[in-house]
CSV table of C-alpha atoms in Angstrom, one decimal:
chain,number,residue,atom,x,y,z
A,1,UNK,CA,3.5,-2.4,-7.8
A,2,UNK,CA,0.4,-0.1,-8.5
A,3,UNK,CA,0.8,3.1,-8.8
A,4,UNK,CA,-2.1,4.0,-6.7
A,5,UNK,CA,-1.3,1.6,-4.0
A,6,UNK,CA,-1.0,3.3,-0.8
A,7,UNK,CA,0.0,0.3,1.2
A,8,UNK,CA,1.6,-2.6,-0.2
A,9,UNK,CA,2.1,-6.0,1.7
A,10,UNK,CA,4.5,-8.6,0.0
A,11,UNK,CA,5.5,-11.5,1.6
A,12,UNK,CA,5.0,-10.3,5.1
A,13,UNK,CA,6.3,-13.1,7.8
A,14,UNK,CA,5.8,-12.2,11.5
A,15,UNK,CA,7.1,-15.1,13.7
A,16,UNK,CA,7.1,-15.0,17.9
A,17,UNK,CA,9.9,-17.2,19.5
A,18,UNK,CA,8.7,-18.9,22.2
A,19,UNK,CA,10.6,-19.2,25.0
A,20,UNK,CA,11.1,-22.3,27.4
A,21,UNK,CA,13.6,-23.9,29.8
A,22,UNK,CA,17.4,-25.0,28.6
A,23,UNK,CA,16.1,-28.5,27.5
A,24,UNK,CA,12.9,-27.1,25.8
A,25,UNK,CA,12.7,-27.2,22.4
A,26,UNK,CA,13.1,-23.8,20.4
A,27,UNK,CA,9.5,-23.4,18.6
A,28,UNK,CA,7.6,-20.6,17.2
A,29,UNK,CA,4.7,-19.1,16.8
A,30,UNK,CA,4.0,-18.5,12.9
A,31,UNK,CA,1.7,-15.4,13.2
A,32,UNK,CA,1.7,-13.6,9.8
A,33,UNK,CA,3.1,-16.4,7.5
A,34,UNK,CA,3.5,-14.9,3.8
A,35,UNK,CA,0.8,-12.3,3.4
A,36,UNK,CA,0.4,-10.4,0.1
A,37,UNK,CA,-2.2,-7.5,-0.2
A,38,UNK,CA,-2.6,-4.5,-1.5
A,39,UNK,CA,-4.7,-1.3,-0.1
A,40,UNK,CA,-5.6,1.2,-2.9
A,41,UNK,CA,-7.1,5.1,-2.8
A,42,UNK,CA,-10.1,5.5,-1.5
A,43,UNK,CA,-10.6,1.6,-0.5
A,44,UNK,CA,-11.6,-0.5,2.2
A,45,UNK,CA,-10.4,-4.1,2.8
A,46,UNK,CA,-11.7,-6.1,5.4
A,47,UNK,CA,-8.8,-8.3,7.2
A,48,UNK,CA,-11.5,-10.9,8.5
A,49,UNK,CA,-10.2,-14.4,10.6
A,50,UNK,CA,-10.9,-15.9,13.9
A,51,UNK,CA,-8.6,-15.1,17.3
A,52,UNK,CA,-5.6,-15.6,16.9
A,53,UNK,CA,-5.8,-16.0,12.7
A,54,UNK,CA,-2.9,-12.8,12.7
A,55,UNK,CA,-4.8,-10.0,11.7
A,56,UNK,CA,-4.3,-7.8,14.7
A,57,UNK,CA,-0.6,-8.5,14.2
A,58,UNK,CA,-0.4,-7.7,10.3
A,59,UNK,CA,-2.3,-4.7,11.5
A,60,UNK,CA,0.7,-3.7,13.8
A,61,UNK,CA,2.8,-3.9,11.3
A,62,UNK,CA,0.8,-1.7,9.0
A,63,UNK,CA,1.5,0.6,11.6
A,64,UNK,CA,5.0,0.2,12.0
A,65,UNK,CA,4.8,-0.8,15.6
A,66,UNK,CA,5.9,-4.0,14.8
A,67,UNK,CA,8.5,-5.8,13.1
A,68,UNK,CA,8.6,-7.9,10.6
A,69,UNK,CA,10.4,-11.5,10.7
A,70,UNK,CA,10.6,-11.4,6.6
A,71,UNK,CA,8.9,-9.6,3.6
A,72,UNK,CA,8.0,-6.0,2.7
A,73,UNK,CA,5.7,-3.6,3.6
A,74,UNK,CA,5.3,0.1,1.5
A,75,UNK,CA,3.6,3.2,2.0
A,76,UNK,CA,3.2,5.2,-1.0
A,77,UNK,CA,6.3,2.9,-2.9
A,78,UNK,CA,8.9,3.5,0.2
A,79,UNK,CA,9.5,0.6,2.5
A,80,UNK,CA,8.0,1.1,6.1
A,81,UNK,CA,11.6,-0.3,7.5
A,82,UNK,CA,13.9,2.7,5.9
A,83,UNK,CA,11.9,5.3,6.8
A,84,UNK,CA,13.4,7.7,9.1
A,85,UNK,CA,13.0,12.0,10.4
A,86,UNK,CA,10.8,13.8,8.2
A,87,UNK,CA,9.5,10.3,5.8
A,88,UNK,CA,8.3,8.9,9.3
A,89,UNK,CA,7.3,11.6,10.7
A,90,UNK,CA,4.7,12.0,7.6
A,91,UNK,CA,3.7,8.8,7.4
A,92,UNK,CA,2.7,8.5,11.1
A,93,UNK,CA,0.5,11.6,10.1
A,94,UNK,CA,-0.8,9.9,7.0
A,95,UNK,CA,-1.6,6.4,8.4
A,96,UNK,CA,-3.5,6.5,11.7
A,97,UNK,CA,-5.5,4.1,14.0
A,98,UNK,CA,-8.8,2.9,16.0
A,99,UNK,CA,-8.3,0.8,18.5
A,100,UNK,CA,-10.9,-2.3,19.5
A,101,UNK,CA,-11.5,-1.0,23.4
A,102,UNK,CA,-12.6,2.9,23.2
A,103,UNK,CA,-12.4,2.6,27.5
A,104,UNK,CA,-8.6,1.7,27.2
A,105,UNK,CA,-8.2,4.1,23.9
A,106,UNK,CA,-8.7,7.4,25.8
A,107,UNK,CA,-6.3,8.7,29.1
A,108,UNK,CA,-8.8,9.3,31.3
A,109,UNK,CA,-6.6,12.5,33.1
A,110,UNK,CA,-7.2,14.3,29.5
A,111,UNK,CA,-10.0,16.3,28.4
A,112,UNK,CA,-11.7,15.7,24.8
A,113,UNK,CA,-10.4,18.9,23.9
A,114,UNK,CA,-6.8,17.9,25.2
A,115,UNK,CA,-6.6,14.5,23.8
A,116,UNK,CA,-7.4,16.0,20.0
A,117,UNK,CA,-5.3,18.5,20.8
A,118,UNK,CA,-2.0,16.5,21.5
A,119,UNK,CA,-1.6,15.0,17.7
A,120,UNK,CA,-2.0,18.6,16.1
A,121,UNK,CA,0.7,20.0,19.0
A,122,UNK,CA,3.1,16.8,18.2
A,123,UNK,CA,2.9,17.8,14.4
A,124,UNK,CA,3.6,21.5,14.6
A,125,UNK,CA,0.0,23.0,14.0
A,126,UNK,CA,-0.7,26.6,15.5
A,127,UNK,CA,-1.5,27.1,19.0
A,128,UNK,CA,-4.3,29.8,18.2
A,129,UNK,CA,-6.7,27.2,16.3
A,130,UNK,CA,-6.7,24.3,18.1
A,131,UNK,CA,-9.9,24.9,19.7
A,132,UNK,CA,-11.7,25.6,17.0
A,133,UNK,CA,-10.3,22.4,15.2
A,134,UNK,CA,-10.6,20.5,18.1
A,135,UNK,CA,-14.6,21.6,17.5
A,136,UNK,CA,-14.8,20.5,13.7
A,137,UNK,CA,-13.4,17.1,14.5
A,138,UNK,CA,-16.4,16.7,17.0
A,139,UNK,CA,-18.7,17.6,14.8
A,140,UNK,CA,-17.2,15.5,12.0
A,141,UNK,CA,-17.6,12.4,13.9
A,142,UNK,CA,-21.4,13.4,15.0
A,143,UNK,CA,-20.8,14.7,18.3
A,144,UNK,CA,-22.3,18.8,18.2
A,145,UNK,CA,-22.8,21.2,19.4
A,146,UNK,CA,-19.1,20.5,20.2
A,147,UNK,CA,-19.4,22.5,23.2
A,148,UNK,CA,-21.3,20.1,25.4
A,149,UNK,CA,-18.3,17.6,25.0
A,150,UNK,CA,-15.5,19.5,24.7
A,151,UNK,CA,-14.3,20.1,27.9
A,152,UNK,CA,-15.4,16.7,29.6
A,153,UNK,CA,-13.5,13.7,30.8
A,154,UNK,CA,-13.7,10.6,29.1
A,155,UNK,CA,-15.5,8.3,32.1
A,156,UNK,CA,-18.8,10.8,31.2
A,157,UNK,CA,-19.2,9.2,28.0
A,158,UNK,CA,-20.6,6.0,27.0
A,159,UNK,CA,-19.1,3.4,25.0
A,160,UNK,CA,-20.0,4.7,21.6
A,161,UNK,CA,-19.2,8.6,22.2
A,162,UNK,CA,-15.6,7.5,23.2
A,163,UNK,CA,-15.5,5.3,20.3
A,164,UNK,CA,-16.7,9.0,18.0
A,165,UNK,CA,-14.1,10.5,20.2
A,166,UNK,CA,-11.0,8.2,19.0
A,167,UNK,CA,-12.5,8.2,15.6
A,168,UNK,CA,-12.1,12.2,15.8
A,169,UNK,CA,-9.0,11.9,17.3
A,170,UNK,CA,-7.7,9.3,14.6
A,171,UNK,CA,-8.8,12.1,12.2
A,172,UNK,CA,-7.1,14.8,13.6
A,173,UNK,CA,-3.9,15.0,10.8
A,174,UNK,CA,-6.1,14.1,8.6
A,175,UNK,CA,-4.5,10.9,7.6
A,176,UNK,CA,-5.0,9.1,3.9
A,177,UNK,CA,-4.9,5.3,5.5
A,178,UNK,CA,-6.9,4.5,8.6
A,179,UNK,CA,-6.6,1.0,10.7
A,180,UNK,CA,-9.8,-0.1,12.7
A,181,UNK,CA,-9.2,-2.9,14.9
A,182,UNK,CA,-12.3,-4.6,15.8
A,183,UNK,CA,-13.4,-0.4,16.2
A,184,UNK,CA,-17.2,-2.0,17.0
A,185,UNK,CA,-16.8,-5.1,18.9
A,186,UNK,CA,-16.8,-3.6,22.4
A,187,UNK,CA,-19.8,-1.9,21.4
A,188,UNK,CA,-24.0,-2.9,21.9
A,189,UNK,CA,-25.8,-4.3,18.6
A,190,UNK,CA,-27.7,-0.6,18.4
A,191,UNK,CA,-24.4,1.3,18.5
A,192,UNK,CA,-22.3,-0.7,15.9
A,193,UNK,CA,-24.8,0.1,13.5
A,194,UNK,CA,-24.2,3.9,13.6
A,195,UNK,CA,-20.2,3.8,14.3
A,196,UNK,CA,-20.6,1.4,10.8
A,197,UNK,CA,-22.8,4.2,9.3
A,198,UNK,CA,-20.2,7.0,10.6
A,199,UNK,CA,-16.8,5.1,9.2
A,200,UNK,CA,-18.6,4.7,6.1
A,201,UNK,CA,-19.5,8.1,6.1
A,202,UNK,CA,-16.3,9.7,7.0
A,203,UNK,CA,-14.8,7.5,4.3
A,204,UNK,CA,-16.8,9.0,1.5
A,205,UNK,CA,-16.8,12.6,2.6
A,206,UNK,CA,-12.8,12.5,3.0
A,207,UNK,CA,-11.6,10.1,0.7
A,208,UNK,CA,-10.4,7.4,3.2
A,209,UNK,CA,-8.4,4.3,2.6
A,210,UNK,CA,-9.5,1.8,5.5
A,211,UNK,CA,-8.0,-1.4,6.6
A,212,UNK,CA,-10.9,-2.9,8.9
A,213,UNK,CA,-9.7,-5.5,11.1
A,214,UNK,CA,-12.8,-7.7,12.5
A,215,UNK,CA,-13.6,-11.8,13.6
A,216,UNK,CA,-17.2,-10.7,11.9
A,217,UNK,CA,-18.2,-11.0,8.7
A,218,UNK,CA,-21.8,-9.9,9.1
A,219,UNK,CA,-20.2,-6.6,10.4
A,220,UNK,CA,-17.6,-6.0,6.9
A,221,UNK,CA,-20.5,-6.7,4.8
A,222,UNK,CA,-21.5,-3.0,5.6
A,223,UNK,CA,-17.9,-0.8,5.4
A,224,UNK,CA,-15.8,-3.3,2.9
A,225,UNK,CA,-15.4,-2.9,-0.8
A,226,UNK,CA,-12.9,-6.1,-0.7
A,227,UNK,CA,-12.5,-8.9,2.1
A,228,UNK,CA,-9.0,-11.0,3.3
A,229,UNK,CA,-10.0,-14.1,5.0
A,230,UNK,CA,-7.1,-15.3,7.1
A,231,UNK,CA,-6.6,-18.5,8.7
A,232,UNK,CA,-3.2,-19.1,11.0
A,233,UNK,CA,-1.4,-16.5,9.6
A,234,UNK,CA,-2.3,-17.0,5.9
A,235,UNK,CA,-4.9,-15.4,3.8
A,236,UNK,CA,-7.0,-17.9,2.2
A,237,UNK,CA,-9.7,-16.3,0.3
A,238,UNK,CA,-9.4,-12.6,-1.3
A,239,UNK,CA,-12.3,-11.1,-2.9
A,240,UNK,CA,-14.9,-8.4,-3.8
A,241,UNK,CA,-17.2,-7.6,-0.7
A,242,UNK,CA,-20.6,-9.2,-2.8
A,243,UNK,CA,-19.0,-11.9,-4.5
A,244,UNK,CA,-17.2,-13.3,-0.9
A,245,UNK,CA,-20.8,-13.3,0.5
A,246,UNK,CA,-22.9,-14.9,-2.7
A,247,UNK,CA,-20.2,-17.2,-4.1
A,248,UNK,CA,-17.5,-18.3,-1.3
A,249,UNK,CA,-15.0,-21.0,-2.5
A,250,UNK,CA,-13.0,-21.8,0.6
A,251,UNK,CA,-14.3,-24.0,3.0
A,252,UNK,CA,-12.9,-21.6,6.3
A,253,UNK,CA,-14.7,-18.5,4.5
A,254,UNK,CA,-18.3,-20.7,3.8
A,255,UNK,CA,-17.9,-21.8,7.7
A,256,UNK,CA,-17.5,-17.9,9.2
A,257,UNK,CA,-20.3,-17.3,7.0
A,258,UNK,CA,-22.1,-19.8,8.4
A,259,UNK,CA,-21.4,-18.8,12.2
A,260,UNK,CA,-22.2,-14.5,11.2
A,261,UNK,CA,-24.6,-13.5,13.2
A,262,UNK,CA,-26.6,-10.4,10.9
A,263,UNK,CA,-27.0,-7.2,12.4
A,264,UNK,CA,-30.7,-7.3,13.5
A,265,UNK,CA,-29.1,-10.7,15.4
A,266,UNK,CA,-30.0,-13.8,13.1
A,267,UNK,CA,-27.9,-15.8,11.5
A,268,UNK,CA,-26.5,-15.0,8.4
A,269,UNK,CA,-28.4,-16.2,5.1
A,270,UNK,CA,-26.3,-18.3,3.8
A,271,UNK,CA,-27.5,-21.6,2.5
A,272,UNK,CA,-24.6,-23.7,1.6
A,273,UNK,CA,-22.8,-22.3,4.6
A,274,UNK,CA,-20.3,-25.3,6.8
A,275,UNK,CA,-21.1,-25.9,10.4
A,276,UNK,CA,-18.1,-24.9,12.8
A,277,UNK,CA,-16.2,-27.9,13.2
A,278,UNK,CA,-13.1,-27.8,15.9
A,279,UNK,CA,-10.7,-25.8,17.4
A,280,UNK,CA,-7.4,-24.0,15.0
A,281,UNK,CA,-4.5,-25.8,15.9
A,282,UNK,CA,-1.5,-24.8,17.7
A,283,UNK,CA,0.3,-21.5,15.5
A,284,UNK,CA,3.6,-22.9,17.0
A,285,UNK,CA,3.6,-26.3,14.8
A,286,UNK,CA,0.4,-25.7,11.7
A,287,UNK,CA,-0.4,-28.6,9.7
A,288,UNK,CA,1.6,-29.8,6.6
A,289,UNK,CA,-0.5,-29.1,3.7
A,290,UNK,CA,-3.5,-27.0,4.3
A,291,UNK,CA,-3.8,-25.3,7.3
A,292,UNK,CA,-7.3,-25.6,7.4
A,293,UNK,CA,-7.2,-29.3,7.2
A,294,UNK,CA,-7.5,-30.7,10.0
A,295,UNK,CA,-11.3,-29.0,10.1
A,296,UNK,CA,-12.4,-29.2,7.0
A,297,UNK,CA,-14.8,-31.5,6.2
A,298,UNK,CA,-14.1,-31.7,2.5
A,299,UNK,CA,-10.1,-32.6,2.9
A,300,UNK,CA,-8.2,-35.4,1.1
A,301,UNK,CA,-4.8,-36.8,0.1
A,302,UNK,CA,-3.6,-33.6,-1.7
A,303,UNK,CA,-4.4,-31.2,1.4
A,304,UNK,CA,-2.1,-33.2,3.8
A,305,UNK,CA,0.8,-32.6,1.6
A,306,UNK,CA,0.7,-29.5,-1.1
A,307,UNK,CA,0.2,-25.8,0.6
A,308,UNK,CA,-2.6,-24.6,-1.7
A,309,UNK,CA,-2.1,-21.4,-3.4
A,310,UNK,CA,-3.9,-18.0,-4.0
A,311,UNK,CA,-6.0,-19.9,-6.9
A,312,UNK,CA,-7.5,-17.6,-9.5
A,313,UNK,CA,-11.5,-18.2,-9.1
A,314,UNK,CA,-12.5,-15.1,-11.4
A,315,UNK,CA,-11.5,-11.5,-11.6
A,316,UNK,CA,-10.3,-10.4,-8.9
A,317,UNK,CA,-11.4,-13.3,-6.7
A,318,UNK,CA,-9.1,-15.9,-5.1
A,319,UNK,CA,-9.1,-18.7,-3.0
A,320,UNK,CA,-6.2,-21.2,-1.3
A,321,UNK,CA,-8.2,-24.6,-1.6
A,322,UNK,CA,-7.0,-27.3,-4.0
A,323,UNK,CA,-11.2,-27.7,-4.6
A,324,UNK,CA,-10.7,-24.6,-6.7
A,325,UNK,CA,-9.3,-26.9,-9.3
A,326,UNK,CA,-11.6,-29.4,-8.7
A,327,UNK,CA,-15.4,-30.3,-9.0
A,328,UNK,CA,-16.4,-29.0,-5.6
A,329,UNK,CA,-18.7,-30.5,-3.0
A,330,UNK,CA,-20.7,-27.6,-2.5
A,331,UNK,CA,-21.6,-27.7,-6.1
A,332,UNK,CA,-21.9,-30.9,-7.4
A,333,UNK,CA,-22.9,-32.3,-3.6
A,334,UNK,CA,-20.5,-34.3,-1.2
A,335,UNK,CA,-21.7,-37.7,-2.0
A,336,UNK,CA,-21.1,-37.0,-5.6
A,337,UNK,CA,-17.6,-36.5,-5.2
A,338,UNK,CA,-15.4,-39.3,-3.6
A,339,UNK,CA,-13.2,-38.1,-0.5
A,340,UNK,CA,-11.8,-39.8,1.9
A,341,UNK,CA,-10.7,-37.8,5.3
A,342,UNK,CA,-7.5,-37.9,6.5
């Protein structure tokens, strides 16, 4: 384990049971299936993956609000699952969250100044300077003078000065590690652009650790140093933010890229990028093999019965596609290489 790791995944297995009548067969749906990943100081990894690919989930269990099936997570070397009294009650301090929707976020019977004020009043900070710290957060996150906002309800604020709000909020016990669900996705075009601009802001002015969950990869392109592709539950492609977007191995990664819209609303440029094929398959019963196989356009024999690995591409850049070992399509071109689909 690193020694600067603040978070450290290993093996993390999240299963849901699914429940049926007496004669229906006990299945389950394989959510987070045997993640590793590692969040260091001052970084910010990108958890990138279509609905339903488990990223929301792994986040939850970042945040210790839910369990684990199997595996370990850390914070800062301890695991997340023996902490207890004064342990947890720092590391819910030091590891705080965005959520996606900033209308659901907020409790609309509180004041700003009361929402940012409950976090610091939870975690024993002094009565007499609440105010004014309630005021620097608002300013922090770009909404001054603080006094015009302070003492309002959220339903007087548009989309993106509730999202500033909960990022204030969020920032309140000025945490280490921050989790930003889909923070921008609720949001118009014009307004993830500066909520982008803020978390990358706020990220160099306080040393921030971020683990940004989105279905976007033309949106992590602008806040990630690294990028974690997941596919049902697995990642399948890990590298730095540049290389992911200039030299892509996986065939799941090369078709998000191909499907990014940019920010000023054009498709990403991306030449060698797959067209969306299909629909994932059912997370209660994923394929044998691959679990991208079944839309890939590039599968054979060896995908329908060998799980690929994390594959060592370069330095710090991996990829879970038997073509990693091969001469690829994308390189060479398809009808150079003989395939036949299963």
């Amino acid at each position: 384990m690193n020694a600067d790791a603040l978070i450290s995944i290993e093996q993390a297995t999240v299963y849901f049971p699914v429940r049926g009548g007496r004669l229906a067969r006990k299945t389950r749906v394989h959510a987070v299936d045997g993640v590793d990943l590692t969040l260091h100081e001052n970084e910010t990894i990108a958890l990138v993956g279509e609905s339903g690919s488990g990223k929301s989930t792994l986040g939850l269990s970042i945040l210790k609000l839910r369990d684990l099936t199997s595996g370990t997570i850390r914070w800062r070397g301890k695991r997340l699952s023996e902490l207890s009294g004064a342990d947890l009650k720092a590391f819910r301090r030091d590891v705080q969250v965005v959520f996606q929707d900033p209308f659901a976020s907020l409790n609309p019977r509180l004041t700003v100044l009361e929402a940012l004020q409950r976090p610091l009043r939870l975690h024993g900070r002094s009565k007499s300077d609440l105010r004014a710290e309630a005021e620097r957060l608002l300013d922090l996150v770009g909404l001054s003078p603080a006094s015009l906002y302070i003492d309002r309800y959220p339903h007087e604020f548009s989309g993106g000065q509730r999202q500033r709000i909960a990022i204030a909020r969020a920032l309140a016990l000025r945490p280490s590690v921050l989790v930003a669900d889909e923070p921008v996705s609720a949001l118009d075009v014009s307004i993830r652009t500066q909520i982008l601009k803020l978390l990358r802001d706020l990220k160099q002015e306080l040393k921030l650790s971020m683990l940004f969950l989105s279905h976007d990869l033309g949106v992590v392109r602008h806040v990630a140093d690294r990028v974690a592709v997941m596919y049902l539950g697995k990642i399948v492609e890990l590298a730095a933010v540049d290389t992911l977007f200039e030299r892509a191995q996986h065939p799941y990664t090369r078709m998000l890229l191909g499907a990014a819209p940019s920010m000023h609303g054009d498709r990403a440029p991306f030449s060698r990028a797959i067209p969306v094929v299909g629909d994932p398959p059912s997370p209660t019963r994923p394929p044998s093999g691959c679990r991208f196989r079944t839309r890939c356009p590039f599968v054979y024999e060896r995908c329908t019965s060998e799980v690929p690995k994390l594959y060592d591409v370069d330095i710090g850049h991996r990829s879970a596609c038997h073509l990693v070992l091969e001469p690829a399509p994308w390189v060479n071109g398809a009808s150079d290489v003989e395939r036949t689909r299963v």
